[in-house]
């Protein structure tokens, strides 16, 4: 479900960026370049989310296929993605640490909006410069109207970069939220596995085993002391008897 929605969101955002960029072909090289930059940033974020989702899926598969006779947790940890091994190992040891999330995507979501606004501002500046030049070069009303038509039309086109930036940011943010939710669900499954199948390797279980061993030692300590006292008394009695026998033989 999450993957299907993510694919639809990715295709929708990419379609908007391509549609806006296609409208700038042969019309505004600057706007076309800004739209291409927005598309590159969008694809970068989508690629990071793809790797993030694959790592989550690998963790989920590893959790679903834990062998019943697992004897060494390190062997199971080596089968996890490298980005998750340290965090899973710490959670297995009892540390309340969250699994890592996307590193660049939260920044790229905001950057897409800023790039769209930057493209719009640059387009508005160029449009206003064209209007000023048109007003300064002639005084004829009909000529002024004809000269202003192209800059005003370009002003409407300039807002296309904002459309591309906002659409790409919204879709990338949606995909990031879905991937984070999948990682949270995998984290909850991990906690349940630590409480059951992996309990023997958890830090809590090891501390409990150590405490139980200390309790067993505390219970056996009085018996050991009594045994040592009996041995000491026996050795003292044997030493006294040996001394008496040697004295008798000397006499």
XYZ file of C-alpha atoms in Angstrom:
251
model
C 0.000 0.000 0.000
C 2.696 2.495 1.004
C 4.855 1.577 -1.982
C 1.990 1.954 -4.453
C 1.069 5.377 -3.101
C 4.736 6.411 -3.185
C 5.054 5.364 -6.833
C 1.920 7.293 -7.775
C 3.144 10.376 -5.888
C 6.564 10.183 -7.570
C 5.070 9.890 -11.052
C 2.651 12.746 -10.376
C 5.385 15.086 -9.164
C 7.645 14.138 -12.079
C 4.809 14.680 -14.541
C 4.200 18.211 -13.241
C 7.901 19.086 -13.491
C 8.148 17.683 -17.043
C 4.955 19.479 -18.057
C 6.201 22.820 -16.762
C 9.614 22.302 -18.329
C 8.075 21.377 -21.697
C 6.242 24.713 -21.705
C 9.561 26.568 -21.458
C 11.256 24.810 -24.402
C 12.187 27.484 -26.934
C 10.508 30.175 -24.811
C 12.648 30.881 -21.732
C 16.061 29.212 -21.312
C 16.367 30.571 -17.755
C 13.028 29.128 -16.636
C 13.848 25.865 -18.420
C 17.175 25.661 -16.546
C 15.505 26.339 -13.184
C 12.884 23.686 -13.914
C 15.619 21.205 -14.845
C 17.376 22.019 -11.551
C 14.115 21.403 -9.674
C 13.780 18.065 -11.459
C 17.347 17.088 -10.546
C 16.770 17.906 -6.862
C 13.483 16.003 -6.938
C 15.143 12.918 -8.417
C 17.937 13.125 -5.825
C 15.420 13.064 -2.986
C 13.465 10.253 -4.628
C 16.653 8.199 -5.027
C 17.486 8.601 -1.338
C 13.969 7.558 -0.383
C 14.258 4.524 -2.656
C 17.409 3.369 -0.839
C 15.722 4.158 2.481
C 12.674 2.062 1.566
C 14.835 -0.849 0.390
C 16.702 -0.842 3.710
C 13.382 -0.870 5.571
C 12.139 -3.772 3.451
C 15.366 -5.694 4.106
C 14.950 -5.150 7.853
C 11.345 -6.331 7.685
C 12.367 -9.492 5.809
C 15.120 -10.195 8.342
C 12.641 -9.818 11.196
C 10.145 -12.129 9.503
C 12.743 -14.858 8.918
C 14.469 -15.087 12.307
C 15.398 -18.785 12.765
C 13.970 -20.526 15.795
C 17.379 -21.970 16.728
C 19.345 -18.730 16.406
C 22.552 -19.177 18.393
C 24.471 -16.001 17.547
C 22.870 -12.576 17.156
C 25.951 -11.151 15.409
C 25.404 -13.481 12.448
C 21.825 -12.236 12.143
C 22.954 -8.605 12.431
C 25.431 -9.068 9.577
C 22.494 -9.835 7.301
C 20.983 -6.385 7.879
C 21.710 -3.315 5.706
C 24.893 -1.527 6.881
C 22.974 1.673 7.666
C 20.778 -0.161 10.208
C 23.208 -2.545 11.906
C 24.461 -0.150 14.560
C 21.002 1.133 15.526
C 19.507 -2.393 15.663
C 22.449 -3.654 17.732
C 21.996 -0.805 20.229
C 18.259 -1.490 20.485
C 19.058 -5.162 21.014
C 21.356 -4.167 23.870
C 18.546 -2.183 25.491
C 19.306 1.345 24.261
C 16.222 3.401 23.423
C 17.557 4.741 20.133
C 15.522 5.435 17.032
C 16.274 3.935 13.649
C 17.930 6.440 11.263
C 15.768 8.446 8.880
C 16.466 10.142 5.529
C 19.364 12.583 5.761
C 18.868 14.902 2.748
C 15.177 14.595 1.923
C 13.849 16.911 4.710
C 16.197 19.634 3.427
C 15.368 18.968 -0.223
C 11.629 19.309 0.445
C 12.155 22.934 1.489
C 14.793 23.553 -1.180
C 12.354 22.674 -3.961
C 9.968 25.429 -2.882
C 12.822 27.935 -2.648
C 14.081 27.019 -6.121
C 10.602 27.508 -7.557
C 10.313 30.921 -5.940
C 13.807 31.845 -7.128
C 12.888 30.971 -10.706
C 9.743 33.074 -10.408
C 11.654 36.066 -9.030
C 14.251 35.852 -11.795
C 11.481 35.661 -14.384
C 9.754 38.691 -12.873
C 13.006 40.661 -12.907
C 13.594 39.881 -16.568
C 9.967 40.717 -17.379
C 10.144 44.074 -15.618
C 13.418 44.898 -17.342
C 11.791 44.164 -20.694
C 8.841 46.397 -19.810
C 11.146 49.268 -18.819
C 13.087 48.974 -22.076
C 9.823 48.951 -24.042
C 8.615 52.118 -22.303
C 11.897 53.935 -22.773
C 12.392 53.191 -26.456
C 9.093 54.585 -27.817
C 6.251 56.994 -27.051
C 3.664 55.611 -29.472
C 0.780 53.969 -27.562
C 0.243 51.141 -30.012
C 3.954 50.360 -30.077
C 4.078 50.414 -26.280
C 1.164 47.999 -26.113
C 2.831 45.662 -28.567
C 6.139 45.873 -26.703
C 4.524 45.171 -23.333
C 2.626 42.130 -24.580
C 5.659 39.843 -24.552
C 6.928 40.859 -21.050
C 3.451 40.550 -19.540
C 3.024 37.121 -21.130
C 6.413 36.178 -19.744
C 5.254 37.277 -16.288
C 2.561 34.627 -16.347
C 5.016 32.031 -17.530
C 7.484 32.947 -14.749
C 5.177 31.486 -12.099
C 5.500 28.047 -13.668
C 8.716 27.368 -11.770
C 6.849 27.936 -8.514
C 4.224 25.429 -9.640
C 6.930 22.881 -10.393
C 8.744 23.541 -7.108
C 5.637 23.358 -4.931
C 4.321 20.211 -6.663
C 7.684 18.447 -6.435
C 8.062 19.472 -2.774
C 4.583 18.230 -1.900
C 5.076 14.852 -3.584
C 8.559 14.380 -2.126
C 7.228 15.247 1.342
C 4.418 12.713 0.915
C 6.852 9.987 -0.122
C 9.098 10.840 2.831
C 6.174 10.575 5.255
C 5.165 7.185 3.844
C 8.727 5.861 4.070
C 9.046 7.102 7.644
C 5.790 5.395 8.577
C 7.053 2.120 7.111
C 10.295 2.493 9.099
C 8.270 3.157 12.271
C 6.238 -0.009 11.696
C 9.451 -1.991 11.202
C 10.781 -0.507 14.442
C 7.690 -1.688 16.297
C 8.109 -5.191 14.850
C 11.759 -5.100 15.941
C 10.725 -4.301 19.524
C 8.278 -7.213 19.529
C 10.962 -9.581 18.192
C 13.421 -8.390 20.846
C 10.812 -9.210 23.479
C 10.328 -12.735 22.076
C 12.656 -14.412 19.547
C 15.677 -12.196 20.301
C 15.126 -11.954 24.037
C 18.054 -14.250 24.801
C 20.439 -11.793 23.109
C 18.966 -8.597 24.537
C 20.732 -6.523 27.127
C 17.783 -6.811 29.511
C 17.895 -10.595 29.363
C 21.661 -10.654 29.876
C 21.332 -8.388 32.905
C 18.558 -10.611 34.236
C 20.723 -13.709 33.739
C 23.624 -12.020 35.542
C 21.336 -11.056 38.424
C 19.973 -14.601 38.598
C 23.526 -15.974 38.697
C 24.358 -13.610 41.551
C 21.276 -14.782 43.422
C 22.272 -18.412 42.916
C 25.753 -17.635 44.207
C 24.262 -15.874 47.220
C 22.106 -18.927 47.997
C 25.025 -21.350 47.704
C 27.416 -19.195 49.722
C 26.187 -20.350 53.214
C 26.471 -24.008 52.145
C 29.978 -23.350 50.874
C 30.953 -21.635 54.125
C 29.588 -24.540 56.194
C 31.483 -27.015 53.998
C 34.710 -25.061 54.407
C 34.207 -24.869 58.170
C 33.655 -28.638 58.357
C 36.788 -29.229 56.277
C 38.806 -26.917 58.523
C 37.525 -28.673 61.660
C 38.355 -32.062 60.174
C 41.843 -30.902 59.204
C 42.383 -29.491 62.687
C 41.227 -32.770 64.271
C 43.496 -34.815 62.015
C 46.399 -32.523 62.791
C 45.781 -32.899 66.542
C 45.520 -36.691 66.282
C 48.692 -36.806 64.219
C 50.492 -34.684 66.782
C 49.331 -36.903 69.651
C 50.369 -40.066 67.798
C 53.819 -38.645 67.040
C 54.208 -37.628 70.678
C 53.177 -41.137 71.771
C 55.617 -42.759 69.411
C 58.414 -40.460 70.609
C 57.562 -41.360 74.228
